Amino acid sequence: MKFPREHVFFADFEASTDGNIHKAYNICFMEDDDDGYTSIWGSDCASKFLEALPDKSLVYFHNLSYDVTFLMSQLEEITGTPIIKGSQTMQIQGKYKGKLLCFKDSYAIISTKLERFPEMFHLTSGEKEVFPYNYYTKELVNTTKVGNIDDAMNHVKDIEAFNENIEKIEDCKIDDEHFDMEVYSSFYCGQDVRILRDGFLKFRNDLMTEFEIDAYDYVSISSISNKLFEKRVYWKNGNLFDLAGKPREYISKCIQGGRCMLAENKKQYNEGELITDFDAVSLYPSAIARLYCLEGIPKVMTEEMKSSEYLLEHLFDDDQAEPTKE
């Protein structure tokens, strides 16, 4: 069922990484039609974030699998079936105090690091990111917001840029020895959220302009691509249909996976020699281009049709035994 979204947000957590369990201490989020971001600081930032979200909100995180771990214990109920592929959580819907919320992974649609967004989408990247992640320990962030500049510098590679950022970021520098940890964290967290929002909206607008497809309605780039095929190939044809139920179950038995292996399953070392990779790519598009799709609705096979002789003579509906198109 399509999520009845009324609001769209982009968000990112910052968390302490010391110890076995990461603890969120800061979250920044912004709505798709608002240029300003909101920052929440503290160990209870996840619950306060859920409090702040309006009903029927769609929220994007870039790598939802990580960020959703801070929210799962706060949600009162998981609605529907989460969409998880391997280790990647692509979508989760839940309820919080009666509000229906949906969380999606923007990485499933734009599968690249956030740091590449400015170049990809021609965005302003902002100040160079120099963040002392290991300095923001669980004990420190729960005790104070006042950071020691000298101590923090031990956790960054570019000390000069770190000091310049403390000077540039408004209200960040307290005195010559101290800086505001919340202000510094919120600035970079907010900058990442802005880049995520601007890049995603640029991608969404391009899809709407070129293909009349709304990225908000889909979970992954694969589902977007399939919708494009539906609009421009499948439904346009007029004689292609979705398979479901028993026909789909039966035909899916023809799908076989595979893997690339070395001869006799033995490792080979070729130092200083060029290796040719014969692994094929784009097999499905290649097959579609060279052959064609069977048209019409599935037909129930009679006993006569089950013999090998009949099947070989009727591989396709037009009695074609071999493809004639290259």
mmCIF file of C-alpha atoms in Angstrom:
data_model
loop_
_atom_site.group_PDB
_atom_site.id
_atom_site.type_symbol
_atom_site.label_atom_id
_atom_site.label_comp_id
_atom_site.label_asym_id
_atom_site.label_seq_id
_atom_site.Cartn_x
_atom_site.Cartn_y
_atom_site.Cartn_z
ATOM 1 C CA MET A 1 0.000 0.000 0.000
ATOM 2 C CA LYS A 2 1.306 3.442 -0.935
ATOM 3 C CA PHE A 3 2.355 5.531 2.074
ATOM 4 C CA PRO A 4 0.006 8.539 2.452
ATOM 5 C CA ARG A 5 2.780 11.092 2.863
ATOM 6 C CA GLU A 6 1.971 14.664 3.777
ATOM 7 C CA HIS A 7 5.466 15.779 4.793
ATOM 8 C CA VAL A 8 8.980 14.836 3.616
ATOM 9 C CA PHE A 9 12.103 15.238 5.750
ATOM 10 C CA PHE A 10 15.808 14.518 5.377
ATOM 11 C CA ALA A 11 17.774 13.657 8.512
ATOM 12 C CA ASP A 12 21.082 12.456 9.930
ATOM 13 C CA PHE A 13 22.252 11.255 13.343
ATOM 14 C CA GLU A 14 25.633 11.891 14.950
ATOM 15 C CA ALA A 15 26.677 9.237 17.455
ATOM 16 C CA SER A 16 29.545 8.441 19.798
ATOM 17 C CA THR A 17 31.564 5.488 18.531
ATOM 18 C CA ASP A 18 33.456 4.512 21.682
ATOM 19 C CA GLY A 19 32.380 1.265 23.282
ATOM 20 C CA ASN A 20 30.488 -1.639 21.729
ATOM 21 C CA ILE A 21 27.234 0.268 21.199
ATOM 22 C CA HIS A 22 27.006 3.583 19.345
ATOM 23 C CA LYS A 23 24.938 6.198 21.161
ATOM 24 C CA ALA A 24 23.194 9.033 19.310
ATOM 25 C CA TYR A 25 23.790 12.488 20.747
ATOM 26 C CA ASN A 26 22.697 14.779 17.916
ATOM 27 C CA ILE A 27 20.237 14.735 15.029
ATOM 28 C CA CYS A 28 19.614 17.356 12.356
ATOM 29 C CA PHE A 29 16.650 17.340 9.992
ATOM 30 C CA MET A 30 14.964 19.599 7.481
ATOM 31 C CA GLU A 31 11.806 19.497 5.397
ATOM 32 C CA ASP A 32 11.952 19.328 1.624
ATOM 33 C CA ASP A 33 10.370 22.781 1.221
ATOM 34 C CA ASP A 34 12.276 24.579 4.026
ATOM 35 C CA ASP A 35 15.882 25.778 3.749
ATOM 36 C CA GLY A 36 16.455 25.822 7.511
ATOM 37 C CA TYR A 37 17.416 22.770 9.560
ATOM 38 C CA THR A 38 16.493 21.797 13.110
ATOM 39 C CA SER A 39 19.073 20.356 15.492
ATOM 40 C CA ILE A 40 18.346 18.302 18.619
ATOM 41 C CA TRP A 41 21.159 17.576 21.078
ATOM 42 C CA GLY A 42 21.316 15.023 23.870
ATOM 43 C CA SER A 43 20.975 11.329 24.627
ATOM 44 C CA ASP A 44 17.204 11.600 24.106
ATOM 45 C CA CYS A 45 17.496 13.223 20.672
ATOM 46 C CA ALA A 46 15.853 10.213 18.939
ATOM 47 C CA SER A 47 12.658 10.409 20.987
ATOM 48 C CA LYS A 48 12.519 14.200 20.686
ATOM 49 C CA PHE A 49 12.945 13.841 16.922
ATOM 50 C CA LEU A 50 9.940 11.517 16.728
ATOM 51 C CA GLU A 51 7.985 13.962 18.871
ATOM 52 C CA ALA A 52 8.785 16.772 16.434
ATOM 53 C CA LEU A 53 7.712 14.887 13.302
ATOM 54 C CA PRO A 54 4.140 15.536 12.124
ATOM 55 C CA ASP A 55 1.782 12.691 11.258
ATOM 56 C CA LYS A 56 2.304 10.970 7.876
ATOM 57 C CA SER A 57 5.934 12.036 7.550
ATOM 58 C CA LEU A 58 8.317 10.396 5.096
ATOM 59 C CA VAL A 59 11.913 10.625 6.361
ATOM 60 C CA TYR A 60 15.068 9.923 4.334
ATOM 61 C CA PHE A 61 18.382 8.861 5.866
ATOM 62 C CA HIS A 62 21.474 8.167 3.774
ATOM 63 C CA ASN A 63 22.226 4.639 5.053
ATOM 64 C CA LEU A 64 19.018 3.948 6.936
ATOM 65 C CA SER A 65 20.417 0.643 8.234
ATOM 66 C CA TYR A 66 22.590 2.622 10.661
ATOM 67 C CA ASP A 67 20.304 5.494 11.626
ATOM 68 C CA VAL A 68 17.211 3.369 12.157
ATOM 69 C CA THR A 69 18.939 1.541 15.025
ATOM 70 C CA PHE A 70 18.458 4.678 17.137
ATOM 71 C CA LEU A 71 14.723 4.750 16.348
ATOM 72 C CA MET A 72 13.596 1.132 16.553
ATOM 73 C CA SER A 73 13.375 1.079 20.360
ATOM 74 C CA GLN A 74 11.333 4.303 20.295
ATOM 75 C CA LEU A 75 8.664 3.221 17.804
ATOM 76 C CA GLU A 76 5.554 1.784 19.399
ATOM 77 C CA GLU A 77 4.691 -0.448 16.457
ATOM 78 C CA ILE A 78 6.136 -1.572 13.128
ATOM 79 C CA THR A 79 3.435 -1.463 10.463
ATOM 80 C CA GLY A 80 3.582 -3.503 7.297
ATOM 81 C CA THR A 81 6.640 -5.494 6.273
ATOM 82 C CA PRO A 82 10.054 -3.802 6.410
ATOM 83 C CA ILE A 83 11.886 -3.886 3.087
ATOM 84 C CA ILE A 84 15.340 -5.331 3.753
ATOM 85 C CA LYS A 85 17.804 -6.557 1.136
ATOM 86 C CA GLY A 86 20.752 -8.383 2.650
ATOM 87 C CA SER A 87 22.217 -6.035 5.249
ATOM 88 C CA GLN A 88 20.513 -2.958 3.751
ATOM 89 C CA THR A 89 17.315 -1.693 5.351
ATOM 90 C CA MET A 90 15.505 0.124 2.557
ATOM 91 C CA GLN A 91 12.194 1.018 4.196
ATOM 92 C CA ILE A 92 10.464 0.751 7.566
ATOM 93 C CA GLN A 93 7.048 2.069 8.562
ATOM 94 C CA GLY A 94 5.955 2.499 12.149
ATOM 95 C CA LYS A 95 3.792 4.346 14.606
ATOM 96 C CA TYR A 96 4.746 6.765 17.355
ATOM 97 C CA LYS A 97 2.021 8.131 19.626
ATOM 98 C CA GLY A 98 -0.574 7.556 16.942
ATOM 99 C CA LYS A 99 1.485 9.144 14.165
ATOM 100 C CA LEU A 100 2.196 7.093 11.052
ATOM 101 C CA LEU A 101 5.827 7.482 9.966
ATOM 102 C CA CYS A 102 7.828 6.050 7.078
ATOM 103 C CA PHE A 103 11.635 5.867 6.921
ATOM 104 C CA LYS A 104 13.457 5.264 3.634
ATOM 105 C CA ASP A 105 17.088 4.890 2.599
ATOM 106 C CA SER A 106 18.160 7.514 0.056
ATOM 107 C CA TYR A 107 21.248 5.370 -0.630
ATOM 108 C CA ALA A 108 18.960 2.751 -2.228
ATOM 109 C CA ILE A 109 18.045 5.356 -4.855
ATOM 110 C CA ILE A 110 21.344 7.268 -5.150
ATOM 111 C CA SER A 111 23.976 4.658 -4.337
ATOM 112 C CA THR A 112 27.005 6.811 -3.733
ATOM 113 C CA LYS A 113 28.711 8.510 -0.817
ATOM 114 C CA LEU A 114 27.214 11.773 0.370
ATOM 115 C CA GLU A 115 30.558 13.508 -0.161
ATOM 116 C CA ARG A 116 30.124 13.012 -3.916
ATOM 117 C CA PHE A 117 26.754 14.786 -4.063
ATOM 118 C CA PRO A 118 28.135 18.338 -4.528
ATOM 119 C CA GLU A 119 30.088 17.312 -7.626
ATOM 120 C CA MET A 120 27.316 15.090 -9.010
ATOM 121 C CA PHE A 121 24.520 17.613 -8.591
ATOM 122 C CA HIS A 122 26.531 20.853 -8.794
ATOM 123 C CA LEU A 123 25.851 21.856 -5.181
ATOM 124 C CA THR A 124 27.689 24.169 -2.817
ATOM 125 C CA SER A 125 29.565 21.879 -0.433
ATOM 126 C CA GLY A 126 30.163 24.418 2.361
ATOM 127 C CA GLU A 127 33.083 24.386 4.776
ATOM 128 C CA LYS A 128 35.609 21.567 4.547
ATOM 129 C CA GLU A 129 34.515 18.829 6.927
ATOM 130 C CA VAL A 130 37.005 18.277 9.733
ATOM 131 C CA PHE A 131 35.289 16.502 12.587
ATOM 132 C CA PRO A 132 36.917 14.968 15.709
ATOM 133 C CA TYR A 133 34.598 11.955 15.884
ATOM 134 C CA ASN A 134 36.646 10.093 18.489
ATOM 135 C CA TYR A 135 36.689 13.161 20.747
ATOM 136 C CA TYR A 136 32.880 13.081 21.041
ATOM 137 C CA THR A 137 32.787 10.174 23.504
ATOM 138 C CA LYS A 138 29.624 8.971 25.206
ATOM 139 C CA GLU A 139 30.849 10.193 28.588
ATOM 140 C CA LEU A 140 31.890 13.625 27.326
ATOM 141 C CA VAL A 141 28.733 14.489 25.366
ATOM 142 C CA ASN A 142 26.559 13.460 28.323
ATOM 143 C CA THR A 143 28.596 15.645 30.694
ATOM 144 C CA THR A 144 29.244 18.918 28.908
ATOM 145 C CA LYS A 145 28.868 20.884 25.677
ATOM 146 C CA VAL A 146 32.148 22.732 26.240
ATOM 147 C CA GLY A 147 35.018 21.164 24.309
ATOM 148 C CA ASN A 148 38.748 21.674 24.764
ATOM 149 C CA ILE A 149 40.314 22.800 21.485
ATOM 150 C CA ASP A 150 43.741 21.306 22.177
ATOM 151 C CA ASP A 151 42.272 17.932 23.144
ATOM 152 C CA ALA A 152 39.997 17.874 20.098
ATOM 153 C CA MET A 153 42.923 18.677 17.781
ATOM 154 C CA ASN A 154 44.449 15.313 18.727
ATOM 155 C CA HIS A 155 41.588 13.659 16.868
ATOM 156 C CA VAL A 156 41.772 15.486 13.530
ATOM 157 C CA LYS A 157 44.274 15.318 10.684
ATOM 158 C CA ASP A 158 43.868 18.857 9.401
ATOM 159 C CA ILE A 159 44.460 20.967 12.509
ATOM 160 C CA GLU A 160 44.593 24.230 10.577
ATOM 161 C CA ALA A 161 41.203 23.667 8.949
ATOM 162 C CA PHE A 162 39.728 22.628 12.311
ATOM 163 C CA ASN A 163 40.823 25.893 13.928
ATOM 164 C CA GLU A 164 39.596 27.908 10.958
ATOM 165 C CA ASN A 165 36.193 26.267 11.190
ATOM 166 C CA ILE A 166 35.900 27.079 14.889
ATOM 167 C CA GLU A 167 36.538 30.717 14.001
ATOM 168 C CA LYS A 168 34.095 30.749 11.062
ATOM 169 C CA ILE A 169 31.146 28.882 12.565
ATOM 170 C CA GLU A 170 28.879 31.337 14.325
ATOM 171 C CA ASP A 171 28.861 31.062 18.151
ATOM 172 C CA CYS A 172 31.209 28.093 18.043
ATOM 173 C CA LYS A 173 34.308 29.588 19.670
ATOM 174 C CA ILE A 174 33.876 30.220 23.400
ATOM 175 C CA ASP A 175 37.401 31.454 24.108
ATOM 176 C CA ASP A 176 40.951 30.690 22.981
ATOM 177 C CA GLU A 177 40.863 27.273 24.645
ATOM 178 C CA HIS A 178 37.268 26.120 24.303
ATOM 179 C CA PHE A 179 34.580 25.582 21.656
ATOM 180 C CA ASP A 180 30.889 24.696 21.719
ATOM 181 C CA MET A 181 30.623 20.991 20.865
ATOM 182 C CA GLU A 182 26.923 21.179 20.085
ATOM 183 C CA VAL A 183 27.304 24.121 17.706
ATOM 184 C CA TYR A 184 30.229 22.456 15.904
ATOM 185 C CA SER A 185 28.419 19.109 15.603
ATOM 186 C CA SER A 186 25.122 20.678 14.526
ATOM 187 C CA PHE A 187 26.838 22.758 11.857
ATOM 188 C CA TYR A 188 28.351 19.743 10.094
ATOM 189 C CA CYS A 189 25.346 17.503 10.688
ATOM 190 C CA GLY A 190 23.101 20.221 9.255
ATOM 191 C CA GLN A 191 25.444 20.698 6.310
ATOM 192 C CA ASP A 192 25.245 16.992 5.479
ATOM 193 C CA VAL A 193 21.454 17.065 5.693
ATOM 194 C CA ARG A 194 21.299 20.085 3.385
ATOM 195 C CA ILE A 195 23.542 18.362 0.829
ATOM 196 C CA LEU A 196 21.406 15.209 1.052
ATOM 197 C CA ARG A 197 18.191 17.163 0.592
ATOM 198 C CA ASP A 198 19.445 19.343 -2.266
ATOM 199 C CA GLY A 199 20.975 16.399 -4.125
ATOM 200 C CA PHE A 200 17.923 14.193 -3.715
ATOM 201 C CA LEU A 201 15.542 16.962 -4.766
ATOM 202 C CA LYS A 202 17.668 17.678 -7.844
ATOM 203 C CA PHE A 203 17.526 13.993 -8.769
ATOM 204 C CA ARG A 204 13.776 13.884 -8.093
ATOM 205 C CA ASN A 205 13.087 16.985 -10.180
ATOM 206 C CA ASP A 206 15.096 15.572 -13.089
ATOM 207 C CA LEU A 207 13.092 12.326 -12.934
ATOM 208 C CA MET A 208 9.831 14.260 -12.884
ATOM 209 C CA THR A 209 10.907 16.407 -15.835
ATOM 210 C CA GLU A 210 12.303 13.641 -18.036
ATOM 211 C CA PHE A 211 10.154 10.635 -17.132
ATOM 212 C CA GLU A 212 7.194 11.899 -15.047
ATOM 213 C CA ILE A 213 8.265 9.575 -12.224
ATOM 214 C CA ASP A 214 8.248 10.709 -8.587
ATOM 215 C CA ALA A 215 11.181 9.273 -6.607
ATOM 216 C CA TYR A 216 9.205 9.700 -3.362
ATOM 217 C CA ASP A 217 6.922 6.849 -4.489
ATOM 218 C CA TYR A 218 9.711 4.274 -4.851
ATOM 219 C CA VAL A 219 12.124 2.443 -2.587
ATOM 220 C CA SER A 220 15.092 1.814 -4.874
ATOM 221 C CA ILE A 221 16.639 2.787 -8.194
ATOM 222 C CA SER A 222 15.646 -0.685 -9.447
ATOM 223 C CA SER A 223 11.959 -0.044 -8.768
ATOM 224 C CA ILE A 224 12.264 3.326 -10.531
ATOM 225 C CA SER A 225 13.893 1.648 -13.546
ATOM 226 C CA ASN A 226 11.169 -0.988 -13.640
ATOM 227 C CA LYS A 227 8.499 1.719 -13.620
ATOM 228 C CA LEU A 228 10.226 3.414 -16.545
ATOM 229 C CA PHE A 229 10.192 0.117 -18.459
ATOM 230 C CA GLU A 230 6.495 -0.259 -17.654
ATOM 231 C CA LYS A 231 5.661 3.213 -18.964
ATOM 232 C CA ARG A 232 7.819 3.142 -22.078
ATOM 233 C CA VAL A 233 7.952 -0.546 -23.024
ATOM 234 C CA TYR A 234 5.583 -2.933 -21.254
ATOM 235 C CA TRP A 235 2.263 -1.053 -21.207
ATOM 236 C CA LYS A 236 3.054 0.769 -24.439
ATOM 237 C CA ASN A 237 3.238 -2.608 -26.168
ATOM 238 C CA GLY A 238 -0.381 -3.381 -25.280
ATOM 239 C CA ASN A 239 0.063 -7.151 -25.161
ATOM 240 C CA LEU A 240 2.412 -7.635 -22.184
ATOM 241 C CA PHE A 241 1.064 -8.520 -18.744
ATOM 242 C CA ASP A 242 2.221 -8.841 -15.156
ATOM 243 C CA LEU A 243 2.632 -12.396 -13.930
ATOM 244 C CA ALA A 244 1.184 -13.268 -10.540
ATOM 245 C CA GLY A 245 0.117 -16.272 -8.522
ATOM 246 C CA LYS A 246 0.744 -19.776 -9.862
ATOM 247 C CA PRO A 247 1.997 -18.736 -13.342
ATOM 248 C CA ARG A 248 4.633 -16.518 -11.753
ATOM 249 C CA GLU A 249 5.592 -19.210 -9.244
ATOM 250 C CA TYR A 250 5.934 -21.763 -12.040
ATOM 251 C CA ILE A 251 7.978 -19.581 -14.396
ATOM 252 C CA SER A 252 10.242 -18.382 -11.555
ATOM 253 C CA LYS A 253 11.565 -21.942 -11.321
ATOM 254 C CA CYS A 254 13.423 -21.239 -14.569
ATOM 255 C CA ILE A 255 15.556 -18.582 -12.847
ATOM 256 C CA GLN A 256 19.010 -19.890 -12.041
ATOM 257 C CA GLY A 257 21.816 -18.021 -10.306
ATOM 258 C CA GLY A 258 25.489 -18.446 -11.000
ATOM 259 C CA ARG A 259 28.955 -17.398 -9.983
ATOM 260 C CA CYS A 260 32.347 -16.943 -11.579
ATOM 261 C CA MET A 261 34.965 -19.523 -10.653
ATOM 262 C CA LEU A 262 38.561 -20.293 -11.549
ATOM 263 C CA ALA A 263 39.543 -23.513 -13.332
ATOM 264 C CA GLU A 264 39.492 -26.457 -10.923
ATOM 265 C CA ASN A 265 38.641 -23.942 -8.207
ATOM 266 C CA LYS A 266 42.338 -23.149 -7.723
ATOM 267 C CA LYS A 267 43.678 -19.703 -6.893
ATOM 268 C CA GLN A 268 46.000 -18.177 -9.466
ATOM 269 C CA TYR A 269 48.563 -15.429 -9.037
ATOM 270 C CA ASN A 270 49.682 -13.423 -12.075
ATOM 271 C CA GLU A 271 52.062 -10.783 -10.802
ATOM 272 C CA GLY A 272 53.005 -8.168 -13.356
ATOM 273 C CA GLU A 273 50.658 -9.615 -15.989
ATOM 274 C CA LEU A 274 47.458 -8.144 -17.379
ATOM 275 C CA ILE A 275 44.328 -10.146 -16.633
ATOM 276 C CA THR A 276 41.369 -10.145 -19.009
ATOM 277 C CA ASP A 277 37.964 -10.125 -17.342
ATOM 278 C CA PHE A 278 35.526 -12.181 -19.408
ATOM 279 C CA ASP A 279 32.664 -11.826 -16.939
ATOM 280 C CA ALA A 280 29.710 -10.468 -18.909
ATOM 281 C CA VAL A 281 27.710 -7.447 -17.785
ATOM 282 C CA SER A 282 24.210 -6.168 -18.556
ATOM 283 C CA LEU A 283 22.958 -9.633 -19.441
ATOM 284 C CA TYR A 284 19.255 -8.793 -19.133
ATOM 285 C CA PRO A 285 19.382 -5.682 -21.373
ATOM 286 C CA SER A 286 21.535 -7.600 -23.849
ATOM 287 C CA ALA A 287 19.026 -10.455 -23.985
ATOM 288 C CA ILE A 288 16.106 -8.063 -24.411
ATOM 289 C CA ALA A 289 17.905 -6.275 -27.255
ATOM 290 C CA ARG A 290 18.877 -9.474 -29.094
ATOM 291 C CA LEU A 291 15.689 -11.477 -28.581
ATOM 292 C CA TYR A 292 12.196 -10.306 -27.748
ATOM 293 C CA CYS A 293 9.592 -10.641 -25.015
ATOM 294 C CA LEU A 294 6.852 -13.236 -25.284
ATOM 295 C CA GLU A 295 3.490 -11.526 -25.622
ATOM 296 C CA GLY A 296 0.002 -12.437 -24.516
ATOM 297 C CA ILE A 297 -1.397 -14.140 -21.444
ATOM 298 C CA PRO A 298 -0.041 -17.528 -20.230
ATOM 299 C CA LYS A 299 -1.761 -20.594 -21.672
ATOM 300 C CA VAL A 300 -2.593 -23.742 -19.741
ATOM 301 C CA MET A 301 -0.565 -26.656 -21.127
ATOM 302 C CA THR A 302 -2.420 -29.783 -22.228
ATOM 303 C CA GLU A 303 -0.990 -33.282 -21.882
ATOM 304 C CA GLU A 304 -0.038 -33.211 -25.567
ATOM 305 C CA MET A 305 2.043 -30.080 -25.040
ATOM 306 C CA LYS A 306 4.198 -31.694 -22.332
ATOM 307 C CA SER A 307 6.138 -33.993 -24.652
ATOM 308 C CA SER A 308 9.704 -33.034 -25.606
ATOM 309 C CA GLU A 309 8.891 -33.264 -29.305
ATOM 310 C CA TYR A 310 6.005 -30.817 -29.052
ATOM 311 C CA LEU A 311 7.979 -28.379 -26.880
ATOM 312 C CA LEU A 312 10.910 -28.353 -29.313
ATOM 313 C CA GLU A 313 8.551 -27.629 -32.195
ATOM 314 C CA HIS A 314 6.687 -24.915 -30.300
ATOM 315 C CA LEU A 315 9.340 -23.021 -28.389
ATOM 316 C CA PHE A 316 7.466 -19.819 -29.189
ATOM 317 C CA ASP A 317 3.911 -19.214 -30.231
ATOM 318 C CA ASP A 318 4.892 -18.796 -33.884
ATOM 319 C CA ASP A 319 6.671 -22.193 -34.023
ATOM 320 C CA GLN A 320 10.038 -20.475 -33.974
ATOM 321 C CA ALA A 321 12.825 -22.866 -32.918
ATOM 322 C CA GLU A 322 15.700 -20.357 -32.944
ATOM 323 C CA PRO A 323 15.878 -16.573 -32.574
ATOM 324 C CA THR A 324 16.156 -14.817 -35.905
ATOM 325 C CA LYS A 325 17.023 -11.374 -34.485
ATOM 326 C CA GLU A 326 20.569 -10.537 -33.469
#
